[in-house]
Short mmCIF file of C-alpha atoms in Angstrom, two decimals:
data_model
loop_
_atom_site.label_atom_id
_atom_site.label_comp_id
_atom_site.label_asym_id
_atom_site.label_seq_id
_atom_site.Cartn_x
_atom_site.Cartn_y
_atom_site.Cartn_z
CA MET A 375 -32.88 -10.83 -32.00
CA ASN A 376 -30.50 -13.54 -31.39
CA ALA A 377 -28.90 -14.99 -28.42
CA PRO A 378 -24.85 -15.02 -27.60
CA GLN A 379 -22.77 -16.21 -30.29
CA LYS A 380 -22.48 -19.46 -28.84
CA ASP A 381 -18.94 -20.36 -29.72
CA ARG A 382 -17.27 -15.99 -29.58
CA TYR A 383 -20.06 -15.23 -26.15
CA GLN A 384 -18.04 -13.78 -22.95
CA PRO A 385 -20.11 -12.52 -20.39
CA LYS A 386 -19.47 -9.25 -19.33
CA PRO A 387 -17.64 -8.84 -16.27
CA LEU A 388 -19.27 -8.82 -13.40
CA LEU A 389 -17.86 -5.46 -12.00
CA PRO A 390 -18.47 -2.21 -14.49
CA LYS A 391 -15.30 -1.46 -16.58
CA ASP A 392 -13.88 2.71 -16.61
CA LYS A 393 -16.62 3.38 -14.59
CA ALA A 394 -16.81 7.72 -14.20
CA GLY A 395 -16.79 6.42 -10.61
CA ASP A 396 -13.50 4.88 -10.36
CA ARG A 397 -11.22 7.44 -12.00
CA PRO A 398 -10.62 9.27 -8.27
CA LEU A 399 -9.53 6.20 -6.87
CA PHE A 400 -7.38 6.65 -9.77
CA MET A 401 -5.64 9.45 -9.76
CA VAL A 402 -5.00 9.28 -5.75
CA MET A 403 -4.01 6.49 -6.29
CA ALA A 404 -1.38 7.54 -9.45
CA ILE A 405 -0.25 10.47 -7.41
CA LEU A 406 0.53 8.37 -4.72
CA ALA A 407 2.64 6.69 -6.29
CA PHE A 408 4.65 9.14 -7.88
CA LEU A 409 5.26 10.66 -4.73
CA ALA A 410 5.99 7.69 -3.10
CA THR A 411 8.69 6.88 -6.30
CA LEU A 412 10.18 10.50 -5.61
CA THR A 413 10.77 10.07 -1.95
CA LEU A 414 12.40 6.24 -3.05
CA LEU A 415 14.95 7.87 -5.56
CA ALA A 416 15.43 11.42 -3.37
CA VAL A 417 15.90 8.85 -0.05
CA LYS A 418 18.46 6.62 -2.51
CA THR A 419 20.21 9.71 -3.95
CA SER A 420 21.21 10.80 -0.97
CA TYR A 421 22.32 7.50 0.18
CA GLN A 422 24.37 7.65 -2.66
CA MET A 423 25.67 11.01 -2.39
CA SER A 424 26.95 10.75 1.02
CA ALA A 425 28.76 8.06 0.55
CA ARG A 426 30.57 10.38 -2.58
CA TRP A 427 31.41 12.32 -0.71
CA GLY A 428 32.90 10.32 2.31
CA THR A 429 34.88 8.40 -0.62
CA ASP A 430 36.02 12.22 -2.36
CA LEU A 431 37.62 13.63 1.70
CA GLU A 432 38.97 9.77 3.67
CA ASN A 433 40.57 9.36 0.05
CA THR A 434 41.66 12.60 -0.36
CA MET A 435 44.67 15.01 1.45
CA THR A 436 46.58 17.83 1.04
CA VAL A 437 50.05 18.28 1.69
CA GLN A 438 50.74 22.68 2.22
CA ILE A 439 54.85 23.28 1.91
CA LYS A 440 55.78 26.24 3.78
CA PRO A 441 58.15 28.67 1.52
CA ASP A 442 62.08 28.69 1.99
CA VAL A 443 64.98 30.95 1.20
CA ASN A 444 67.21 27.90 1.08
CA MET A 445 65.48 25.64 -0.90
CA ASP A 446 63.14 27.32 -4.94
CA THR A 447 60.27 26.00 -5.48
CA GLU A 448 61.02 22.95 -7.29
CA GLN A 449 63.22 21.90 -5.57
CA SER A 450 60.27 21.29 -2.14
CA VAL A 451 58.79 19.91 -4.81
CA GLU A 452 61.13 17.48 -6.08
CA ILE A 453 61.99 16.07 -2.72
CA ALA A 454 58.12 16.65 -1.03
CA HIS A 455 56.77 13.96 -4.50
CA SER A 456 60.06 11.10 -3.73
CA ILE A 457 59.12 11.23 0.52
CA LEU A 458 55.75 10.95 -0.87
CA GLN A 459 55.88 8.18 -3.20
CA LYS A 460 57.78 5.63 -0.25
CA PHE A 461 53.88 5.61 0.56
CA SER A 462 52.26 2.68 -1.00
CA SER A 463 49.27 3.98 0.12
CA VAL A 464 49.75 7.17 -2.13
CA GLU A 465 47.33 6.82 -4.96
CA ARG A 466 48.60 10.78 -7.22
CA ILE A 467 50.10 13.17 -6.48
CA GLU A 468 48.70 16.80 -8.26
CA LYS A 469 50.61 19.70 -7.71
CA ILE A 470 47.97 22.67 -6.71
CA PRO A 471 49.22 25.07 -9.63
CA GLU A 472 49.56 28.55 -8.11
CA ALA A 473 47.20 29.93 -10.15
CA ASN A 474 44.34 28.92 -7.62
CA SER A 475 47.11 28.81 -4.62
CA ARG A 476 46.41 33.03 -5.48
CA ALA A 477 42.53 32.25 -5.87
CA LEU A 478 43.03 31.03 -2.59
CA LEU A 479 44.24 33.87 -0.94
CA GLU A 480 41.17 37.06 -2.82
CA PRO A 481 38.28 36.57 -0.21
CA TRP A 482 41.48 37.73 2.38
CA LEU A 483 43.66 39.93 0.57
CA GLY A 484 41.16 40.36 -2.65
CA THR A 485 41.19 41.19 -6.62
CA ALA A 486 44.15 43.31 -7.02
CA ASP A 487 47.59 42.24 -8.92
CA LEU A 488 49.70 40.19 -5.52
CA PRO A 489 53.92 40.95 -6.14
CA ALA A 490 54.73 38.64 -8.26
CA ASP A 491 57.41 37.08 -6.37
CA LEU A 492 54.41 37.50 -2.84
CA PRO A 493 56.28 33.98 -1.31
CA LEU A 494 52.66 31.73 -1.26
CA PRO A 495 53.19 27.75 -0.50
CA ILE A 496 52.88 25.05 -2.26
CA LEU A 497 50.09 22.46 -2.40
CA LEU A 498 50.53 19.66 -2.82
CA ASP A 499 46.84 17.48 -3.85
CA ILE A 500 47.07 13.33 -2.73
CA THR A 501 44.93 10.68 -3.68
CA LEU A 502 45.16 7.23 -1.67
CA LYS A 503 43.96 3.64 -2.57
CA PRO A 504 40.56 2.77 -1.90
CA GLY A 505 40.27 1.51 1.51
CA GLU A 506 43.83 2.91 2.41
CA ALA A 507 45.73 4.82 5.10
CA ILE A 508 48.31 7.13 5.10
CA ASP A 509 51.31 7.39 8.25
CA LYS A 510 50.24 11.19 9.50
CA GLN A 511 53.32 10.89 11.90
CA LYS A 512 55.05 8.93 9.70
CA LEU A 513 54.81 11.28 7.04
CA GLY A 514 55.24 14.30 9.03
CA ALA A 515 58.40 12.99 10.59
CA ALA A 516 59.99 12.33 6.37
CA PHE A 517 59.23 15.85 5.28
CA THR A 518 61.71 17.94 8.73
CA GLN A 519 63.89 15.32 8.19
CA ALA A 520 64.34 17.03 4.58
CA GLY A 521 63.41 20.13 5.39
CA LEU A 522 60.41 20.83 4.40
CA ARG A 523 58.43 22.58 6.67
CA ALA A 524 55.32 21.22 6.15
CA ASP A 525 51.42 20.87 7.00
CA ILE A 526 49.73 18.01 6.92
CA ASP A 527 45.10 18.29 6.22
CA ASP A 528 44.28 15.07 6.68
CA HIS A 529 39.96 15.75 6.19
CA GLY A 530 39.38 14.89 9.92
CA ARG A 531 38.38 17.05 10.85
CA TRP A 532 35.47 16.88 8.32
CA ARG A 533 35.55 13.61 7.82
CA LYS A 534 33.04 14.35 10.91
CA GLU A 535 31.33 17.56 9.73
CA LEU A 536 29.78 15.45 7.08
CA ARG A 537 28.55 12.72 8.99
CA ARG A 538 27.16 14.04 11.40
CA SER A 539 25.72 15.62 8.75
CA THR A 540 24.50 12.50 6.01
CA ARG A 541 23.85 11.06 9.32
CA THR A 542 21.15 13.40 10.06
CA ALA A 543 20.22 13.61 6.17
CA ARG A 544 19.69 9.85 5.77
CA THR A 545 16.92 10.09 9.23
CA LEU A 546 15.70 12.18 7.35
CA ALA A 547 15.38 11.08 4.16
CA LEU A 548 14.21 8.30 6.63
CA LEU A 549 12.04 9.11 8.26
CA ALA A 550 10.13 11.16 5.11
CA LEU A 551 10.17 8.19 3.04
CA PHE A 552 8.34 5.76 6.32
CA LEU A 553 5.97 8.70 6.09
CA VAL A 554 4.75 8.77 2.72
CA VAL A 555 4.69 4.63 2.48
CA VAL A 556 1.87 4.97 6.39
CA ALA A 557 0.63 7.73 4.05
CA VAL A 558 -0.06 5.20 0.50
CA ILE A 559 -1.54 2.66 2.85
CA SER A 560 -4.24 4.72 4.19
CA ALA A 561 -4.50 6.66 0.81
CA VAL A 562 -5.59 2.70 -0.51
CA ILE A 563 -7.17 1.52 2.20
CA PHE A 564 -9.41 3.65 2.78
CA ALA A 565 -9.80 4.60 -1.45
CA VAL A 566 -9.74 0.83 -1.53
CA ARG A 567 -12.64 1.50 0.79
CA ALA A 568 -14.92 3.51 -1.21
CA GLY A 569 -14.68 1.76 -4.34
CA VAL A 570 -15.58 -1.04 -2.35
CA VAL A 571 -18.81 0.52 -1.08
CA ARG A 572 -19.78 2.27 -4.84
CA GLN A 573 -20.85 -1.22 -5.89
CA LYS A 574 -22.71 -2.16 -2.74
CA ARG A 575 -25.48 -3.37 -5.05
CA VAL A 576 -23.29 -6.35 -6.98
CA ILE A 577 -21.93 -7.11 -3.34
CA ASP A 578 -25.63 -7.56 -2.72
CA VAL A 579 -26.63 -9.47 -6.07
CA LEU A 580 -23.83 -12.53 -5.41
CA HIS A 581 -24.79 -12.23 -2.48
CA GLN A 582 -28.10 -13.20 -3.13
CA VAL A 583 -27.81 -15.42 -5.39
CA GLY A 584 -25.25 -16.89 -3.70
CA ALA A 585 -21.86 -16.79 -3.96
CA ASP A 586 -19.03 -17.65 -2.25
CA MET A 587 -17.15 -15.34 -0.06
CA ASN A 588 -13.97 -15.95 -1.49
CA TYR A 589 -14.76 -16.14 -5.03
CA THR A 590 -16.65 -11.77 -4.03
CA ALA A 591 -13.46 -11.41 -2.77
CA ARG A 592 -11.06 -12.39 -5.38
CA LEU A 593 -13.54 -10.89 -7.98
CA PHE A 594 -12.25 -7.78 -6.05
CA SER A 595 -8.71 -8.42 -4.57
CA LEU A 596 -8.36 -8.59 -8.55
CA ARG A 597 -9.93 -5.73 -9.68
CA PHE A 598 -8.44 -3.40 -7.47
CA ALA A 599 -5.54 -5.22 -7.64
CA LEU A 600 -4.84 -4.06 -11.44
CA SER A 601 -6.75 -0.53 -10.78
CA GLY A 602 -3.76 -0.27 -8.28
CA LEU A 603 -1.16 -1.57 -10.71
CA LYS A 604 -1.92 0.04 -13.54
CA ALA A 605 -2.07 3.57 -11.37
CA GLY A 606 0.89 2.67 -9.55
CA ALA A 607 2.40 2.61 -12.98
CA VAL A 608 1.38 5.90 -14.31
CA GLY A 609 1.67 7.17 -11.49
CA ALA A 610 5.49 5.76 -10.72
CA PHE A 611 6.05 6.90 -14.01
CA GLY A 612 5.62 9.59 -14.20
CA ALA A 613 7.80 10.78 -11.64
CA LEU A 614 10.75 9.14 -13.52
CA LEU A 615 9.96 11.50 -16.52
CA VAL A 616 10.22 14.68 -14.22
CA LEU A 617 13.10 13.07 -12.92
CA TRP A 618 14.51 12.86 -16.17
CA VAL A 619 13.02 15.89 -17.53
CA LEU A 620 14.81 18.15 -14.52
CA THR A 621 17.75 15.78 -14.92
CA MET A 622 18.29 17.57 -18.68
CA VAL A 623 17.69 20.92 -17.73
CA SER A 624 19.82 19.85 -14.35
CA SER A 625 22.85 19.33 -16.04
CA ILE A 626 23.02 21.81 -18.24
CA GLY A 627 25.81 24.62 -17.20
CA SER A 628 26.91 22.21 -13.74
CA SER A 629 30.49 20.51 -12.97
CA GLY A 630 28.46 18.60 -11.01
CA LEU A 631 31.67 18.84 -8.29
CA LEU A 632 28.54 19.45 -5.53
CA LEU A 633 25.68 17.99 -5.96
CA PRO A 634 26.09 14.90 -7.97
CA LEU A 635 24.14 15.45 -10.82
CA LEU A 636 20.35 13.60 -10.86
CA GLY A 637 20.03 10.53 -13.77
CA VAL A 638 18.14 7.78 -13.34
CA THR A 639 19.78 4.88 -14.19
CA LEU A 640 18.52 0.59 -13.93
CA SER A 641 18.68 1.03 -11.09
CA ASP A 642 16.25 3.46 -10.27
CA LEU A 643 14.20 1.29 -12.78
CA TYR A 644 14.32 -1.49 -10.38
CA PHE A 645 13.05 0.87 -7.26
CA ALA A 646 10.01 2.36 -9.33
CA LEU A 647 9.15 -0.31 -10.28
CA ALA A 648 9.04 -1.15 -6.71
CA ILE A 649 5.81 0.78 -6.23
CA PRO A 650 3.87 0.29 -8.37
CA VAL A 651 4.08 -4.36 -7.18
CA LEU A 652 3.37 -2.11 -3.31
CA ILE A 653 0.61 -0.62 -4.28
CA ALA A 654 -1.31 -3.08 -6.72
CA LEU A 655 -0.57 -5.63 -3.21
CA LEU A 656 -2.09 -3.22 -1.04
CA SER A 657 -4.87 -2.75 -3.80
CA GLY A 658 -5.85 -6.40 -3.89
CA ILE A 659 -5.43 -6.87 0.08
CA SER A 660 -7.24 -4.65 1.47
CA ALA A 661 -10.23 -4.99 -1.34
CA ARG A 662 -9.74 -8.57 0.06
CA ARG A 663 -10.32 -7.33 3.42
CA THR A 664 -13.13 -5.20 3.05
CA ILE A 665 -14.91 -7.35 0.93
CA ARG A 666 -14.50 -10.28 3.46
CA ALA A 667 -15.35 -7.78 6.66
CA THR A 668 -18.48 -6.49 4.76
CA LEU A 669 -19.61 -9.98 3.90
CA LEU A 670 -19.14 -11.92 6.68
CA LYS A 671 -21.77 -8.77 8.40
CA LYS A 672 -24.06 -10.46 5.94
CA LEU A 673 -24.39 -13.55 5.77
CA TYR A 674 -25.89 -13.30 8.49
CA PRO A 675 -26.71 -10.81 10.58
CA MET B 30 -21.28 -28.62 6.83
CA ILE B 31 -24.36 -28.47 6.16
CA ASN B 32 -26.54 -31.77 6.25
CA THR B 33 -28.89 -32.70 3.44
CA PRO B 34 -31.57 -35.93 5.17
CA PRO B 35 -34.04 -37.01 3.78
CA ILE B 36 -36.80 -34.40 4.66
CA SER B 37 -40.64 -33.84 4.99
CA ALA B 38 -40.28 -30.57 5.18
CA HIS B 39 -38.36 -27.62 3.60
CA VAL B 40 -38.99 -24.54 6.02
CA GLU B 41 -40.00 -24.64 9.35
CA PHE B 42 -40.51 -22.44 11.82
CA ASP B 43 -41.24 -22.77 15.28
CA ARG B 44 -42.29 -19.87 17.79
CA VAL B 45 -39.83 -17.43 15.27
CA GLY B 46 -40.41 -13.88 16.64
CA LEU B 47 -38.34 -11.21 15.63
CA ARG B 48 -37.84 -8.14 16.67
CA TYR B 49 -36.05 -4.67 15.08
CA GLY B 50 -33.89 -2.94 17.76
CA ARG B 51 -35.18 -2.24 21.14
CA GLY B 52 -39.04 -2.16 19.07
CA ALA B 53 -41.66 -3.64 19.32
CA GLU B 54 -42.05 -7.74 17.51
CA ILE B 55 -43.09 -7.56 14.01
CA LEU B 56 -43.75 -11.55 14.29
CA SER B 57 -44.36 -12.84 17.45
CA ASP B 58 -44.45 -16.87 18.07
CA VAL B 59 -44.19 -17.83 14.67
CA SER B 60 -44.63 -20.98 14.29
CA PHE B 61 -45.63 -23.47 10.12
CA SER B 62 -43.83 -25.70 8.07
CA LEU B 63 -43.84 -25.90 4.51
CA ALA B 64 -43.37 -29.77 2.54
CA PRO B 65 -41.64 -29.90 -0.37
CA GLY B 66 -43.54 -28.40 -3.55
CA SER B 67 -46.65 -27.10 -1.72
CA PHE B 68 -47.36 -23.87 -3.09
CA ASN B 69 -47.58 -21.06 -0.35
CA VAL B 70 -49.00 -17.46 -0.22
CA ILE B 71 -48.12 -14.69 2.66
CA THR B 72 -51.25 -12.13 2.60
CA GLY B 73 -51.77 -9.62 5.26
CA PRO B 74 -51.37 -5.98 5.23
CA SER B 75 -49.23 -3.28 4.72
CA GLY B 76 -46.62 -3.44 7.87
CA ALA B 77 -47.92 -6.84 8.86
CA GLY B 78 -44.04 -8.25 8.79
CA LYS B 79 -44.46 -10.27 4.85
CA THR B 80 -41.15 -9.28 4.40
CA SER B 81 -39.74 -9.21 7.47
CA LEU B 82 -40.76 -12.90 7.55
CA LEU B 83 -39.65 -13.76 3.75
CA LYS B 84 -35.98 -12.01 4.60
CA LEU B 85 -36.38 -14.21 7.74
CA LEU B 86 -36.45 -18.06 5.27
CA TYR B 87 -33.53 -16.22 2.92
CA LEU B 88 -31.70 -15.75 5.57
CA HIS B 89 -31.27 -12.49 5.57
CA MET B 90 -31.53 -11.79 8.71
CA ARG B 91 -31.71 -14.17 12.42
CA PRO B 92 -35.08 -14.32 14.14
CA SER B 93 -34.65 -13.00 17.90
CA ARG B 94 -36.11 -16.51 19.41
CA GLY B 95 -37.28 -19.40 17.31
CA LEU B 96 -36.05 -22.21 15.43
CA ILE B 97 -36.27 -21.72 11.84
CA THR B 98 -34.84 -25.20 9.96
CA LEU B 99 -33.91 -25.01 5.92
CA PHE B 100 -33.78 -28.24 4.19
CA GLY B 101 -32.99 -30.35 7.47
CA ASN B 102 -30.33 -27.29 9.78
CA ASP B 103 -31.37 -25.70 12.53
CA VAL B 104 -30.30 -22.07 10.70
CA SER B 105 -28.86 -20.86 13.99
CA GLN B 106 -26.01 -23.57 13.98
CA LEU B 107 -24.53 -22.77 11.10
CA ALA B 108 -21.34 -20.48 10.78
CA GLY B 109 -21.27 -17.83 7.51
CA PRO B 110 -19.90 -19.29 5.55
CA ALA B 111 -21.68 -22.18 5.27
CA ILE B 112 -25.05 -19.92 4.37
CA PRO B 113 -23.56 -19.52 0.46
CA SER B 114 -24.32 -23.14 -0.12
CA LEU B 115 -28.27 -22.92 1.22
CA LYS B 116 -28.17 -20.13 -0.52
CA ARG B 117 -27.80 -21.20 -4.01
CA ARG B 118 -30.83 -24.21 -3.12
CA MET B 119 -32.87 -20.87 -2.82
CA GLY B 120 -34.07 -18.89 -5.39
CA VAL B 121 -35.32 -15.59 -5.03
CA VAL B 122 -37.70 -12.53 -6.07
CA LEU B 123 -36.81 -9.06 -4.30
CA GLN B 124 -39.19 -5.85 -5.23
CA ASP B 125 -36.73 -3.89 -6.38
CA PHE B 126 -35.67 -6.40 -8.78
CA SER B 127 -32.33 -6.32 -7.75
CA LEU B 128 -30.96 -6.43 -11.62
CA ILE B 129 -26.83 -5.18 -11.82
CA GLU B 130 -27.19 -1.88 -14.62
CA HIS B 131 -24.84 -2.38 -16.71
CA LEU B 132 -25.11 -5.88 -17.29
CA SER B 133 -27.59 -7.45 -20.53
CA VAL B 134 -30.18 -9.80 -19.21
CA PHE B 135 -28.79 -12.78 -20.81
CA ASP B 136 -26.26 -11.91 -17.92
CA ASN B 137 -28.26 -11.03 -15.22
CA VAL B 138 -29.73 -13.65 -15.05
CA ALA B 139 -26.67 -15.88 -15.86
CA LEU B 140 -25.24 -14.99 -13.27
CA PRO B 141 -25.86 -18.10 -10.13
CA LEU B 142 -24.55 -20.35 -13.08
CA ARG B 143 -21.78 -18.13 -12.73
CA VAL B 144 -20.84 -18.20 -9.89
CA MET B 145 -20.83 -21.09 -9.05
CA GLY B 146 -18.17 -21.81 -11.79
CA LYS B 147 -20.55 -22.85 -15.21
CA THR B 148 -19.04 -22.50 -18.10
CA PRO B 149 -20.26 -19.39 -20.08
CA GLN B 150 -21.19 -21.94 -22.83
CA SER B 151 -22.33 -24.84 -20.29
CA TYR B 152 -25.07 -22.60 -19.52
CA GLN B 153 -25.55 -20.31 -22.74
CA ASP B 154 -28.76 -22.87 -24.42
CA ASP B 155 -30.87 -23.55 -20.73
CA VAL B 156 -30.32 -18.91 -19.96
CA THR B 157 -31.80 -18.41 -23.71
CA THR B 158 -34.44 -21.24 -23.61
CA LEU B 159 -35.55 -20.33 -19.63
CA LEU B 160 -35.69 -16.86 -21.25
CA LYS B 161 -38.31 -17.41 -24.21
CA TRP B 162 -39.94 -19.08 -21.36
CA VAL B 163 -41.46 -15.89 -19.77
CA GLY B 164 -40.97 -14.27 -22.39
CA LEU B 165 -37.87 -11.94 -22.89
CA GLY B 166 -37.27 -14.27 -26.39
CA THR B 167 -36.24 -9.88 -28.22
CA ARG B 168 -34.97 -8.46 -24.84
CA ILE B 169 -31.78 -10.66 -23.98
CA HIS B 170 -29.21 -8.04 -25.46
CA ALA B 171 -31.08 -5.73 -23.29
CA LEU B 172 -29.99 -4.06 -20.93
CA PRO B 173 -32.15 -3.08 -17.40
CA PRO B 174 -32.89 -0.07 -17.40
CA THR B 175 -33.75 -0.55 -20.87
CA LEU B 176 -36.63 -2.46 -20.04
CA SER B 177 -40.20 -1.74 -18.47
CA GLY B 178 -41.20 -2.86 -15.18
CA GLY B 179 -42.79 -6.29 -16.05
CA GLU B 180 -39.90 -6.73 -18.10
CA LYS B 181 -37.58 -6.39 -14.64
CA GLN B 182 -40.00 -8.58 -12.82
CA ARG B 183 -39.61 -11.51 -14.90
CA ALA B 184 -36.49 -11.99 -15.44
CA ALA B 185 -35.72 -11.40 -11.45
CA ILE B 186 -37.95 -14.92 -11.89
CA ALA B 187 -35.66 -15.32 -15.07
CA ARG B 188 -32.76 -15.54 -12.66
CA ALA B 189 -34.19 -16.94 -8.95
CA ILE B 190 -35.14 -20.57 -10.74
CA ILE B 191 -32.42 -20.74 -13.54
CA GLY B 192 -30.25 -23.16 -11.22
CA LYS B 193 -33.49 -24.77 -10.72
CA PRO B 194 -33.59 -24.24 -7.03
CA ASP B 195 -35.64 -26.54 -4.63
CA ILE B 196 -37.90 -23.25 -2.92
CA LEU B 197 -38.80 -20.01 -4.68
CA ILE B 198 -39.49 -16.30 -2.95
CA ALA B 199 -40.77 -13.85 -4.62
CA ASP B 200 -41.94 -10.72 -2.23
CA GLU B 201 -44.75 -9.26 -3.81
CA PRO B 202 -44.31 -10.14 -7.44
CA THR B 203 -47.36 -8.68 -8.52
CA GLY B 204 -45.91 -5.12 -7.15
CA ASN B 205 -45.64 -3.32 -10.14
CA ILE B 206 -47.23 -4.59 -12.79
CA ASP B 207 -50.21 -4.78 -13.89
CA ARG B 208 -53.66 -7.29 -13.35
CA ALA B 209 -52.33 -9.36 -17.50
CA MET B 210 -48.92 -9.78 -16.34
CA GLY B 211 -49.90 -10.00 -12.32
CA ALA B 212 -51.82 -13.15 -13.92
CA ARG B 213 -49.63 -14.93 -16.37
CA LEU B 214 -47.09 -14.36 -13.50
CA PHE B 215 -48.82 -16.56 -11.73
CA ARG B 216 -49.13 -19.49 -13.90
CA LEU B 217 -45.63 -19.08 -14.30
CA PHE B 218 -45.94 -20.23 -10.38
CA THR B 219 -47.97 -22.50 -10.20
CA GLU B 220 -45.97 -23.66 -14.07
CA LEU B 221 -42.74 -23.54 -11.87
CA ASN B 222 -44.76 -25.62 -9.19
CA ARG B 223 -45.61 -28.37 -11.08
CA LEU B 224 -41.90 -28.96 -12.33
CA GLY B 225 -42.08 -29.99 -7.85
CA THR B 226 -40.59 -26.18 -6.65
CA THR B 227 -41.30 -24.76 -3.40
CA ILE B 228 -42.75 -21.53 -3.86
CA ILE B 229 -43.57 -19.30 -1.01
CA ILE B 230 -44.95 -15.40 -2.40
CA ALA B 231 -45.85 -12.52 0.01
CA THR B 232 -48.80 -10.09 -1.91
CA HIS B 233 -52.18 -8.47 -0.47
CA ASP B 234 -53.64 -9.02 -3.58
CA THR B 235 -55.44 -12.83 -3.06
CA ALA B 236 -57.43 -12.62 -6.65
CA LEU B 237 -54.26 -14.31 -7.88
CA ILE B 238 -54.22 -17.37 -5.67
CA PRO B 239 -53.73 -20.43 -7.44
CA GLU B 240 -56.53 -23.37 -6.43
CA GLY B 241 -55.07 -25.72 -3.37
CA ALA B 242 -52.26 -23.31 -2.30
CA GLN B 243 -52.30 -22.26 1.85
CA ILE B 244 -52.50 -19.29 2.21
CA PHE B 245 -51.09 -18.27 5.57
CA ASN B 246 -52.83 -14.81 6.57
CA LEU B 247 -50.01 -12.31 8.58
CA SER B 248 -51.86 -9.49 11.05
CA ALA B 249 -49.77 -7.68 13.54
CA GLY B 250 -47.22 -10.43 13.65
CA MET B 251 -49.28 -13.24 14.02
CA LEU B 252 -50.09 -16.02 11.76
CA THR B 253 -53.02 -17.84 10.73
CA MET B 254 -53.15 -20.80 7.52
CA GLU B 255 -56.15 -21.66 5.58
CA LEU B 256 -56.49 -23.70 2.49
CA SER B 257 -57.62 -21.37 -0.80
CA SER B 258 -61.05 -22.80 -3.15
#
């Protein structure tokens, strides 16, 4: 048998590749990365969702013009329209069709045909310019002065409710993220320690032949960091894939009015990329610390 | 920091004692001195403390009392991270051979050079030559599980001496092999000793001890010395 070819010879890695015993560690880290990515994206989505709801409510108001025997509907709308246009913060005015107004009464009056001449209030949906407000009292006074009996609803009551609900949702989401991160850190440290212990033979032999502590620590930290990066990438991109499939399924027949449609965006990708990097760092540092602790005990006990 | 002053002895034990936990002393008041280039054999019955004495020598454990000086350094004063540089000056052959199973014979033997940061190209010829010298020229690519006991023993010895250590320590090197192979191994140790390596062997097989070797008899933890003739 010949000696290894001088120009091509590369020694085998000191830590065996793809050992069957590494698979459980890989699986644990991949599953943790999967859960962490889903939690992170859920937190991000909850923030986006509450922000969107808040913006929707803060930028809109509803004006309800009550029927008046002295003024026909079209005339009332025209007057209200002209008053509203004088306010610079108003961006858009939309009259809610009568059919929609009638539909709003269905929960109380049933689906039976209502008399055509039943006087119904006129609803105007007002959109304000982003970040701007309207003086509710001034608007009310202008309507009264024009002879309109109008109620102005700036959704203040709902806004308070919503703020309270979203604050609770965000706190819960952050708590979930914190717990998942703690679980990821603990499980990765535990799994890496177990992985290092399985390579005891290599550690002992390296120690016996006089390898410096940093040499062994670097060997293991690189190996486990790389393994963590791979497992983290598999878990994170698995989570993105699942999210994308859910997007496809949930988008069928969904209006996206109440809940935003799920979706995988470029920013989600960046968030997902952070997970494998975090797991790689954790694995590398954990392996390094475990090796150093093991060798310090072993160096000269 | 390890000093390397001119030294008259590689190893000095001064009233060294060793006990495991709170048990009785395995070694009691062991004192001896080994000169550079000497051939030393530690004999004694099983359980006499030969392996424990070697463990103290290759810095696997600290003594319970007494002073050990290695290459002029009081080892009790050495910090942990300074130990590997001393270990690199000693080649050790243990009873279980301590070979890494997924590495070939070549890679196992090259390990001490690899951890010193040498490139494969720089040590390839030396490792190949040494493997031929110990009779493993045809087993270079073999993995340890496929080797016989004698082949594992020779691979472990080759690994212990590839870094040209000042001291070679072997624990029962003939324990797993037949007499002919044992005699061959001792000829190998004698040859290494002729090249300047201090040899320290623990064995209960006194028939193979070469002429002129220092023999240390270990019995019930006490050490006595004689010269083989």
